[in-house]
Coordinates of C-alpha atoms and ligand atoms in Angstrom, one line a residue:
X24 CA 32.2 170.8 19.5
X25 CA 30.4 169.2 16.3
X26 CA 28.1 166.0 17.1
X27 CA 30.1 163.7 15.6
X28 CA 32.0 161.0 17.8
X29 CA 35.3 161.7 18.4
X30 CA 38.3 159.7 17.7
X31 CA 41.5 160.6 18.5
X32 CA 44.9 158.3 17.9
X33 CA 48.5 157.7 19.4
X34 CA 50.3 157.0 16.0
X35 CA 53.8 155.7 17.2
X36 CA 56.5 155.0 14.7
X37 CA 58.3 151.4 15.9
X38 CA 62.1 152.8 15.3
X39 CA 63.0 152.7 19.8
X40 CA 61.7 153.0 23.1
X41 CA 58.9 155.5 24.3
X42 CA 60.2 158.3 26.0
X43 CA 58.3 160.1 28.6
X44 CA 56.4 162.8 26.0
X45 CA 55.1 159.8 24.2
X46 CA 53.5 158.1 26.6
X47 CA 52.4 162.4 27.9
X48 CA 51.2 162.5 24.3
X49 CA 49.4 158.9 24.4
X50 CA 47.8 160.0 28.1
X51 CA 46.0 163.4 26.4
X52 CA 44.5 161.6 23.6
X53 CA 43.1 159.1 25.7
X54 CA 41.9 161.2 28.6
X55 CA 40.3 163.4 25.8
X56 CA 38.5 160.5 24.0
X57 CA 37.6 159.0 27.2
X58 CA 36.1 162.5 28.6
X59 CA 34.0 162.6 25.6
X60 CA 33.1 158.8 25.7
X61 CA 34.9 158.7 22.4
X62 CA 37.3 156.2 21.1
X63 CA 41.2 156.0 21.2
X64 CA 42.8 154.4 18.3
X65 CA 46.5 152.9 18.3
X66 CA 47.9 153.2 14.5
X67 CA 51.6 152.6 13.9
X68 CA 53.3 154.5 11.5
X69 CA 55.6 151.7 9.8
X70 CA 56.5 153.2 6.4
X71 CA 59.7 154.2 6.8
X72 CA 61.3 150.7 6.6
X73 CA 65.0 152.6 7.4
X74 CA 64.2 153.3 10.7
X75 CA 61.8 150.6 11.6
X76 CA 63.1 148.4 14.7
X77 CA 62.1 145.2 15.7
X78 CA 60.7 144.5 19.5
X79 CA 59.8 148.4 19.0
X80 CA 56.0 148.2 18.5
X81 CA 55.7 145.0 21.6
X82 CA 57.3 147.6 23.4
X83 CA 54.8 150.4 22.2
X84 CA 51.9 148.0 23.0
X85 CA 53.6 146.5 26.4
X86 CA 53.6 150.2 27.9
X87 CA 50.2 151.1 26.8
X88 CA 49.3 148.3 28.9
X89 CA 51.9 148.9 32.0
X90 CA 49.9 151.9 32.2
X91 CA 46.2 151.1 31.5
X92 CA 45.4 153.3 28.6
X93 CA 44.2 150.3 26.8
X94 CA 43.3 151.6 23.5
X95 CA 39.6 150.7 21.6
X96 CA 41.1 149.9 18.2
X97 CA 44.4 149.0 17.4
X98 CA 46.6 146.3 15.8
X99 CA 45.9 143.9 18.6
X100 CA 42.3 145.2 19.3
X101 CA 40.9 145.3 15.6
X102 CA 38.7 147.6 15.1
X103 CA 36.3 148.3 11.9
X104 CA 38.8 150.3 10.2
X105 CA 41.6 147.7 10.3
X106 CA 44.2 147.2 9.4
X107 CA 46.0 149.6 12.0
X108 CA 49.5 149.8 10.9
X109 CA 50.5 151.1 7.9
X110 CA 52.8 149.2 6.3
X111 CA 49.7 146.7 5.7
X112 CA 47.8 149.5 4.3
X113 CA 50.2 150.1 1.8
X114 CA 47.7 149.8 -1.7
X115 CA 45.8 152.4 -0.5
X116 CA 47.7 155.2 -0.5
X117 CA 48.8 155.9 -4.3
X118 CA 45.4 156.3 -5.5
X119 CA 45.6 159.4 -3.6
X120 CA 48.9 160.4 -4.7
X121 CA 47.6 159.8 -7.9
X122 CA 44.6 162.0 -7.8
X123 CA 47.3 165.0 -6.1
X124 CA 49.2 164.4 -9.4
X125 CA 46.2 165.0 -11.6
X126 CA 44.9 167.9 -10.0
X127 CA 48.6 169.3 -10.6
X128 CA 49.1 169.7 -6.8
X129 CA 51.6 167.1 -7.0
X130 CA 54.4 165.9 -9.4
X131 CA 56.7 162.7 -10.3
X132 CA 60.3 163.1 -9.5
X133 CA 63.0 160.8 -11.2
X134 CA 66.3 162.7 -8.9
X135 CA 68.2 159.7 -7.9
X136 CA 69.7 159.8 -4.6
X137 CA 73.3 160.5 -6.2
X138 CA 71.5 163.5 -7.9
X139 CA 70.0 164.8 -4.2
X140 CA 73.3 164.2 -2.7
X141 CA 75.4 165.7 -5.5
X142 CA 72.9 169.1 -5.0
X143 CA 72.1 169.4 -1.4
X144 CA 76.5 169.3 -1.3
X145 CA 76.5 171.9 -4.0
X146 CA 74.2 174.3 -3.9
X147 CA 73.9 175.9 0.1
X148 CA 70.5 175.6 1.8
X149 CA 69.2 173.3 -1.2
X150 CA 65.6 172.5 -0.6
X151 CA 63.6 170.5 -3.2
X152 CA 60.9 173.0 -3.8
X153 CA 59.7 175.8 -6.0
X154 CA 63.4 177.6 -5.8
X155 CA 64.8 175.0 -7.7
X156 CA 62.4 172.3 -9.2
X157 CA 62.3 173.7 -12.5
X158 CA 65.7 172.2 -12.9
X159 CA 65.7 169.0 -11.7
X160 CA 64.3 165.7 -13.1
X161 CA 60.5 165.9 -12.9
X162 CA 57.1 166.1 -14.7
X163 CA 56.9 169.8 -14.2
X164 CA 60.3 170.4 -15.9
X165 CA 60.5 168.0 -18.4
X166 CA 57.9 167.5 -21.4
X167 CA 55.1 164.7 -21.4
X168 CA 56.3 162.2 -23.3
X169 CA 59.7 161.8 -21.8
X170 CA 57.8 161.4 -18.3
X171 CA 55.7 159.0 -19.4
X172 CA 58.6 157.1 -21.4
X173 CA 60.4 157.0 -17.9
X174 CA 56.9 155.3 -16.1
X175 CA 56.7 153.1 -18.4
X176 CA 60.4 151.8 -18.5
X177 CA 59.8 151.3 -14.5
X178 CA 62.4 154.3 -13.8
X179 CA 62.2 154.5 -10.1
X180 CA 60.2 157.7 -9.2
X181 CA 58.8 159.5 -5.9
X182 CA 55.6 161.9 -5.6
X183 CA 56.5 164.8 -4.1
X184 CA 53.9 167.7 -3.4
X185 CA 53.9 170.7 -5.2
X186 CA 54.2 173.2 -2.6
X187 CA 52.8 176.8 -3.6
X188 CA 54.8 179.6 -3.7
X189 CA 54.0 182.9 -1.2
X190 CA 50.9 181.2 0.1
X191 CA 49.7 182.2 3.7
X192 CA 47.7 179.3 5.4
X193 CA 46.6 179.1 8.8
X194 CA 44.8 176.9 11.7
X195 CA 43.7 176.9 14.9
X196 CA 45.4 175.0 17.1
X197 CA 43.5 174.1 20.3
X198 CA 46.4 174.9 22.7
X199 CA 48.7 177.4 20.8
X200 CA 45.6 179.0 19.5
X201 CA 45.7 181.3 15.7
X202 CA 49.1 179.3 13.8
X203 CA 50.0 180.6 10.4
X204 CA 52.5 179.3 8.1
X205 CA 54.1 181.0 4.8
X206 CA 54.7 177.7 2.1
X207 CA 57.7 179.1 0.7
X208 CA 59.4 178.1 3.8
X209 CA 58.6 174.5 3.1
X210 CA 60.0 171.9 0.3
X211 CA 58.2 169.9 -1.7
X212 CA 58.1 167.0 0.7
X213 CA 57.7 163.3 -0.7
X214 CA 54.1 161.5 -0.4
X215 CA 55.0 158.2 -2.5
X216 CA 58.5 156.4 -2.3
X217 CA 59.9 154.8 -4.9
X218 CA 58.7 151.8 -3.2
X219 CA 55.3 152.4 -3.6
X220 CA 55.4 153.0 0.7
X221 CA 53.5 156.6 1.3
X222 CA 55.4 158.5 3.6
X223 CA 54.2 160.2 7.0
X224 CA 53.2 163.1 5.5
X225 CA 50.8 161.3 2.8
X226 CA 50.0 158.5 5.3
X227 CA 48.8 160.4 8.5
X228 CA 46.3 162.8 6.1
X229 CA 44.9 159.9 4.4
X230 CA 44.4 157.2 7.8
X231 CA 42.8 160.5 10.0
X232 CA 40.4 160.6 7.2
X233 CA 40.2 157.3 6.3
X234 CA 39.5 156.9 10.2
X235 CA 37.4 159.7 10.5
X236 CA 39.7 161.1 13.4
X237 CA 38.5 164.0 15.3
X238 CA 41.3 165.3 17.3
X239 CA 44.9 164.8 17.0
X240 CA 47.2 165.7 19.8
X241 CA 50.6 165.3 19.1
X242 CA 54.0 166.5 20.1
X243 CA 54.9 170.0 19.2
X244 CA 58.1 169.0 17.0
X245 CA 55.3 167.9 14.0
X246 CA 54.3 171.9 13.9
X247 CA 56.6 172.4 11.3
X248 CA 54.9 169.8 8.9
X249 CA 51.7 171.2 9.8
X250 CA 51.3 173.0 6.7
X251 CA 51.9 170.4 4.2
X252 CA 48.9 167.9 5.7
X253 CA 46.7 170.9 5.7
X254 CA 47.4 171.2 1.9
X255 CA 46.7 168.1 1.7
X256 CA 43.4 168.2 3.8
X257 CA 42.5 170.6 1.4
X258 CA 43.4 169.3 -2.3
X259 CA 42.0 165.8 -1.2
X260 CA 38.7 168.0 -0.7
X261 CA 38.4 166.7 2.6
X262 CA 39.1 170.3 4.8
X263 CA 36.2 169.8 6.3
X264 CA 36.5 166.6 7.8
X265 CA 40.5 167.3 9.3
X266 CA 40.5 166.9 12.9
X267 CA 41.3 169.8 15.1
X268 CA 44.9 169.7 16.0
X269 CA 46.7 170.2 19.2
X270 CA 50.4 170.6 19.1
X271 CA 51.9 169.3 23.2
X272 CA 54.6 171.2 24.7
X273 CA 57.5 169.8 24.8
X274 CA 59.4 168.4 28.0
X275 CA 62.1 170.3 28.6
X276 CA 65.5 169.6 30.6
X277 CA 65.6 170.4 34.0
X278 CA 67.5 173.7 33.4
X279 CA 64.9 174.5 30.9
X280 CA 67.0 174.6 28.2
X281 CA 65.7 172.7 25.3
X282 CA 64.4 168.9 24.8
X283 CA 65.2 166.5 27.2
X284 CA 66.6 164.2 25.3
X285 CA 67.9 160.7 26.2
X286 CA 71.5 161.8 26.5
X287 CA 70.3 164.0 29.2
X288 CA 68.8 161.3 31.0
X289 CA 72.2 159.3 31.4
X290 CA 74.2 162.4 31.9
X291 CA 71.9 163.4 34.7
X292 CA 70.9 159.8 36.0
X293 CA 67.6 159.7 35.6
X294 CA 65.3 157.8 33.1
X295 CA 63.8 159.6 30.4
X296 CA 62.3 156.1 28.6
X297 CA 59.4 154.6 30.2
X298 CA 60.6 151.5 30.5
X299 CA 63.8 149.7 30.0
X300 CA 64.9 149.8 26.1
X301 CA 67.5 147.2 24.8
X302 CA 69.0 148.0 21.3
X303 CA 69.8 145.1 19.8
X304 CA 72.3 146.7 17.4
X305 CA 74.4 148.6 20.0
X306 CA 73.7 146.7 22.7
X307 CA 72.8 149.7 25.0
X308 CA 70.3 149.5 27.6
X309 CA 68.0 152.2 28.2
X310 CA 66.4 152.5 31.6
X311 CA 63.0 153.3 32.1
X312 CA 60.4 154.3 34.8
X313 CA 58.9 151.2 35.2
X314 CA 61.9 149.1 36.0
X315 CA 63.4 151.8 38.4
X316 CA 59.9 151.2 40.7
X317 CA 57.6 153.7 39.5
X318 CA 54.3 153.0 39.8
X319 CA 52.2 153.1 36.1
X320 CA 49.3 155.6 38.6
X321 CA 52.4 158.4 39.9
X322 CA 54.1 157.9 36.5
X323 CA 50.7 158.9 34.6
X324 CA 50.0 161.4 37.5
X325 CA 53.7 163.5 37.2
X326 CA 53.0 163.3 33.6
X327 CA 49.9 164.8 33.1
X328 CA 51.4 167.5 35.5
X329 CA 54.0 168.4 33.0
X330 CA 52.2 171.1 30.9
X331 CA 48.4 170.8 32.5
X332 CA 46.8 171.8 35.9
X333 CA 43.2 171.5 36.7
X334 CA 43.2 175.5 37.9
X335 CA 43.8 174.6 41.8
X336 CA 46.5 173.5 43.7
X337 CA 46.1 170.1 43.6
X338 CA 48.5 167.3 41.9
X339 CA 47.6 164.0 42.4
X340 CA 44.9 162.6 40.3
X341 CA 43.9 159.5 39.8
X342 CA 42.9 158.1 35.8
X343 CA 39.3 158.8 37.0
X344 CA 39.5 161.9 38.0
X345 CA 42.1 163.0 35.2
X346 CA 39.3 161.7 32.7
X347 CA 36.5 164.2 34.3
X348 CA 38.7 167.2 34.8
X349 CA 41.2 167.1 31.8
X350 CA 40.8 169.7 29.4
X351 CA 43.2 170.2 26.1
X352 CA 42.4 173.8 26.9
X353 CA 44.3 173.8 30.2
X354 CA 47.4 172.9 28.4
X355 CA 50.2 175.5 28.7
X356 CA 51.4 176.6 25.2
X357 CA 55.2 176.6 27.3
X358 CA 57.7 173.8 27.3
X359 CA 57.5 171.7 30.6
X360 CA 60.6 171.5 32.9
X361 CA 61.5 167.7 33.7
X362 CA 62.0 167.5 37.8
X363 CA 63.6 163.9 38.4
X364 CA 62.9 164.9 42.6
X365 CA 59.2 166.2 42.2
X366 CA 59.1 162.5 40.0
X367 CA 60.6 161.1 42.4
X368 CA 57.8 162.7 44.9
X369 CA 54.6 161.7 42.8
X370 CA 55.8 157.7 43.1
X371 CA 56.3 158.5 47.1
X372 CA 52.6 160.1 47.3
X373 CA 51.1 157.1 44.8
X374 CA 52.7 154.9 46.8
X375 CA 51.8 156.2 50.5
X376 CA 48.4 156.7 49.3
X377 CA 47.6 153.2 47.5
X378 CA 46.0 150.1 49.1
X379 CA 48.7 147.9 50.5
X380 CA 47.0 145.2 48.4
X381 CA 47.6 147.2 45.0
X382 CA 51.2 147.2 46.4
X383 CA 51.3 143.6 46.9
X384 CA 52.2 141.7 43.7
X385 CA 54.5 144.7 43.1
X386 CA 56.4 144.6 46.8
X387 CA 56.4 140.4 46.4
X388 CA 58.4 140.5 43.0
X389 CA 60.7 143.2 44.7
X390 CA 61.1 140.7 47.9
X391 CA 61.4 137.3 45.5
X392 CA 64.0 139.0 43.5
X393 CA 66.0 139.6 46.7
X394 CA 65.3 136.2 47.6
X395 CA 63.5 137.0 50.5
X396 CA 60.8 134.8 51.5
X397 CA 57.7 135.6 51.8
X398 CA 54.6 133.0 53.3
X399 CA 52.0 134.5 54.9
X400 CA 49.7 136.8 52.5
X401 CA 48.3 139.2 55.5
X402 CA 51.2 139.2 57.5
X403 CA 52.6 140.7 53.9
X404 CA 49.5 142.9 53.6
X405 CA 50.5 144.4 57.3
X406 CA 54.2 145.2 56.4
X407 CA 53.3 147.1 53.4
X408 CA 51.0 149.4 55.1
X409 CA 53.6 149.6 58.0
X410 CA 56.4 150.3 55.8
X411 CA 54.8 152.4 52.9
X412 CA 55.1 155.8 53.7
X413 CA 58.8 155.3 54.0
X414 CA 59.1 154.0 50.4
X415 CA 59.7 156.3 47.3
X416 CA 60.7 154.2 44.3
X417 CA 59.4 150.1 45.0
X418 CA 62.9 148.5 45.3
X419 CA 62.9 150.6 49.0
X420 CA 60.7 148.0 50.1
X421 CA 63.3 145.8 50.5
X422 CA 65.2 147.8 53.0
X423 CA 62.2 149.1 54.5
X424 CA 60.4 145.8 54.8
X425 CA 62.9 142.0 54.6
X426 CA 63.8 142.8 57.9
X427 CA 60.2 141.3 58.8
X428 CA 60.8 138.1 56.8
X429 CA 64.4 137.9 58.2
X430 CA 67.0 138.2 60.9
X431 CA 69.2 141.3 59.9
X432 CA 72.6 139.7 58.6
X433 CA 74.5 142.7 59.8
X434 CA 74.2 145.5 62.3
X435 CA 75.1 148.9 62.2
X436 CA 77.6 148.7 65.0
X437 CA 78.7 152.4 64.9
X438 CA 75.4 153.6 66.1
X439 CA 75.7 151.2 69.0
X440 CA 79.1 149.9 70.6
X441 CA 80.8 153.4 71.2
X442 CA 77.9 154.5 73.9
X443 CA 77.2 150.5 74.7
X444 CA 76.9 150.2 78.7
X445 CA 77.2 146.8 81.0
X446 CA 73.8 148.5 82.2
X447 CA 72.0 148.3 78.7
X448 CA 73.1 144.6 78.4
X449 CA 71.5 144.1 81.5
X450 CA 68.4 145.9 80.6
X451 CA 67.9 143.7 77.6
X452 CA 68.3 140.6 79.7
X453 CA 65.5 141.6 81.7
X454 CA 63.4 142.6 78.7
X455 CA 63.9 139.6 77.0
X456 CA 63.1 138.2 80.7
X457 CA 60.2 140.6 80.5
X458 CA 58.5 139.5 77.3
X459 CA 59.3 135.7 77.8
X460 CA 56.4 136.1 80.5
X461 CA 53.9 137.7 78.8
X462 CA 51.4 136.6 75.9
X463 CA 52.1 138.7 72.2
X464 CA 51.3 142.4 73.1
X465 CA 50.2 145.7 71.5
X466 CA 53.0 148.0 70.4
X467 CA 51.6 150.5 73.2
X468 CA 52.0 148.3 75.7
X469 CA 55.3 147.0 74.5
X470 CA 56.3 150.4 74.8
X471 CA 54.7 151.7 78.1
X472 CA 56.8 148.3 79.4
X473 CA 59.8 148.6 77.8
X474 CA 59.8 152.5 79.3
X475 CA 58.8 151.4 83.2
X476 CA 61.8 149.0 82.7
X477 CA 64.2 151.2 81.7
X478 CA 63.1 154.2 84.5
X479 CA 63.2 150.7 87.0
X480 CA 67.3 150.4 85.6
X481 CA 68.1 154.3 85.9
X482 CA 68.8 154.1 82.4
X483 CA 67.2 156.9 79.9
X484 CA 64.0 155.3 77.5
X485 CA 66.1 157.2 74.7
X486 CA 69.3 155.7 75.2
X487 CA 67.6 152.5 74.6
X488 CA 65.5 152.5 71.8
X489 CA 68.3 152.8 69.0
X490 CA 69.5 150.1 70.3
X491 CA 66.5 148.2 70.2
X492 CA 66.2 149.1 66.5
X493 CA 69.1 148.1 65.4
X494 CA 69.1 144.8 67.3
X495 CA 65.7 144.2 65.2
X496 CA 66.3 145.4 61.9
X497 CA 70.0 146.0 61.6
X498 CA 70.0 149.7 60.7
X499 CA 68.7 153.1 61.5
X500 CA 65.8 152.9 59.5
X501 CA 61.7 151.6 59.6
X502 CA 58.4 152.5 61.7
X503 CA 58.1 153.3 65.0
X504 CA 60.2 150.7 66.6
X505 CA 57.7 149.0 68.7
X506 CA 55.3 148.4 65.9
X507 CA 58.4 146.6 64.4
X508 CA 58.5 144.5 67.6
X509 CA 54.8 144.0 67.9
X510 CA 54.6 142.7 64.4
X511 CA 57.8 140.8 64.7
X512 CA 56.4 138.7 67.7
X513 CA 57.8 138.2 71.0
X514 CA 60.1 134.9 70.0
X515 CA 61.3 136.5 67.5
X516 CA 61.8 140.2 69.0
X517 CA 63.5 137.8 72.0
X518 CA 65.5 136.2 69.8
X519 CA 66.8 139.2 67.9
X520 CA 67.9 141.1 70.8
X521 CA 70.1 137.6 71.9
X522 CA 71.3 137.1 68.6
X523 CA 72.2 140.9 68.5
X524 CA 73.2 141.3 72.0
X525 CA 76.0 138.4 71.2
X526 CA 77.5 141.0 68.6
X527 CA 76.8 144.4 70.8
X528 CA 79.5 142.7 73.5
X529 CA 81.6 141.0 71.5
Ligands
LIG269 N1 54.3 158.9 13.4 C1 54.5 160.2 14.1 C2 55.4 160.0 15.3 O1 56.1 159.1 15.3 C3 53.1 160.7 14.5 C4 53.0 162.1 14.4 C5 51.5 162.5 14.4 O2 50.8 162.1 15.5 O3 51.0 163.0 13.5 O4 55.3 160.7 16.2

């Protein structure tokens, strides 16, 4: 790799929410820059006023942030080469255009839309390029003068490229290695709109150079415009400043077959967005990772995992580690199958394996939205690590854990009343008997007395302790039950089994 510093850039356009490749795409360029102590730009591609939606690029910026890959320059951050979205760059691009138009590698076009429309319904497989553009309104195929009579009457014109005919050109692409391209396949795209707004194509050349970016890793769909940037890489006389490219795989349905689009996601139930997406004009509601209780470290982790692999068996990474192992060269050239279950199993293992005080602020909002109260901070703290490994998305910690904040409000009588026994209500009279006399205890020894008791009654330990769990927590679910009852307290645990025992015999 040369000396110079690299810079790589996530370069959203605003028009909707991120789905899952973005933010994959937005998690190699920064684990790149970062590996290389380089810097990670945020540019948003705002040209194309059509498609531009509003709350689109907060929600760009919000996610960035949900998941820590805070970016070094941006439209938020600054950054010496500001400004960072486009649309506010807009008088710099048509100089450029300009100069493609005097070197003869580009042309005016006058077609009105009407005219487009009239030929692309006409003429099968029309393409605006060197099959046809002797024909059509432009300064290739009509003389000087007239061209220059239409400027200066203000006759609403684009810059197209002039795309040359039979032309091989090639690059190396760090993942899909040796790419070649034949032009002919490719129209004369548009650089400058009649608006004076560049388009992508002219836009994303001219900001990589202006921002003397590096690398630029982006989704595997932009392979096909490939060629026309390197053209223009090449007749700016800048080729040997364009950044080495990297085209991601794409994330592929579960069955392998094809993108996985959004569609896919609702058909299958799953979300494919990273986090919830309103659309103001449709009123539809997208759901995303965030909302459904992923945390931003197992949603970065199953990512990352979705076309790269660090050459052992191991998946779960955390951002550190991911920033000293991750190579672009590790990156499979192959589509990635989306597994909603193995996602579903990276949120379990970030979850088991993080602090319970990481877990707090995030198990607190799930509790306070269930209007469960919460007072005591360590008592919290306990529950979480109690409850943790039994949790796979975050809303489970409200099953898995208000039972510890309240008295269950209903009991799973099935799994009780059809076996229930005069004998077990007295056993539970004596246990509550039992703990009334004795200070708070260790769940061992809750246990080691609760079992003597029950050999004492002739009545099987087993038999018992479903019972005893559902009397505390209402269902057949949580830890070991006599950490429950150790945590609970003993006038609470007493209280729960008379509260319970009321219903048991009713
Ligand atoms: N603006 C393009 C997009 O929305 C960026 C493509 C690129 O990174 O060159 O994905």
């Amino acid at each position: 790799m040369s000396d110079k510093k690299v810079r790589v850039r996530f370069a959203p356009s605003p028009t909707g929410g991120l789905h899952l490749g973005g933010v994959r795409t937005v998690l190699f360029n920064y684990l790149f820059a970062k590996k290389h102590k380089g810097d990670f730009v945020l540019r948003i591609e705002d040209t194309d006023q059509s498609r531009y939606v509003k709350g689109a690029e907060e929600y760009i910026l919000e996610c960035l942030e949900w998941c820590g890959l805070t970016p070094d320059e941006g439209p938020v951050a600054g950054g010496h080469y500001a400004p960072y979205r486009q649309s506010e760059r807009k008088s710099i691009y048509r100089e450029y255009a300009e100069r493609l138009v005097g070197q003869g590698h580009a042309y005016y076009a006058f077609d009105t839309p009407e005219e487009l429309e009239r030929n692309r319904r006409e003429i099968p497989n029309f393409q605006y390029g060197h099959a046809y553009r002797d024909t059509l309104r432009n300064s290739l195929s009509m003389p000087l003068h007239q061209v220059q009579q239409l400027i200066d009457a203000g006759e609403p014109h684009v810059i197209r490229i002039k795309m040359p005919d039979n032309e091989h050109i090639h690059f190396e692409d760090m993942i899909r290695g040796h790419v070649s391209f034949d032009t002919s396949q490719s129209d004369d795209k548009v650089l400058l709109k009649a608006d004076g707004m560049p388009t992508y194509h002219l836009a994303v050349v001219v900001d990589d150079y202006l921002m003397k970016i590096t690398h630029a890793f982006r989704g595997e769909e932009w392979l096909p415009s490939a060629p026309v940037h390197l053209l223009l890489w090449e007749y700016l006389g800048w080729k040997a400043d364009m950044p080495q490219w990297a085209h991601l795989p794409l994330i592929l349905k579960p069955d392998g077959h094809g993108k996985l689009s959004k569609r896919d996601g609702a058909r299958l139930g799953f979300p494919v967005y990273a986090m919830n997406w309103f659309d103001e004009k449709t009123g539809d509601l997208t759901p995303g990772f965030r909302e459904l209780g992923f945390l931003p470290e197992a949603f970065l982790n199953l990512l990352v995992m979705l076309g790269w692999n660090d050459g052992t068996d191991n998946e779960i990474f955390t951002l550190g580690e991911l920033i000293e192992k991750f190579s672009i060269e590790r990156v499979n050239k192959a589509g990635a199958k989306f597994d909603f279950e193995k996602a579903k199993w990276f949120n379990a293992e970030w979850i088991k394996r993080s602090e319970g005080g990481r877990l707090k602020p995030d198990v607190l909002k799930v509790l306070r939205e269930k209007g469960v109260q919460v007072k005591d901070d360590d008592y919290l703290l306990t529950v979480i690590n109690l409850v943790k490994e039994r949790c796979m998305l975050l809303p489970d910690f409200y099953q898995q854990s208000s039972y510890f904040f309240e008295q269950p409000k209903e009991y799973d009588l099935n799994a009780v009343k059809p076996k229930w026994t005069d004998a077990k209500t007295a056993f539970f009279i004596s246990f509550t008997g039992l703990l009334a006399n004795t200070e708070d205890v260790l769940a061992v020894d809750l246990e080691q007395a609760f079992k003597t008791l029950a050999e004492e009654n002739g009545i099987k330990a087993g038999e018992l302790m479903l019972p005893f769990r559902i009397m505390l927590v209402g269902g057949k679910y949580g830890p070991h039950v006599f950490d429950i009852a150790a945590l609970l307290g003993k006038k609470e645990t007493i209280s729960r089994i008379e509260k319970a025992l009321a219903e048991f015999t009713r």
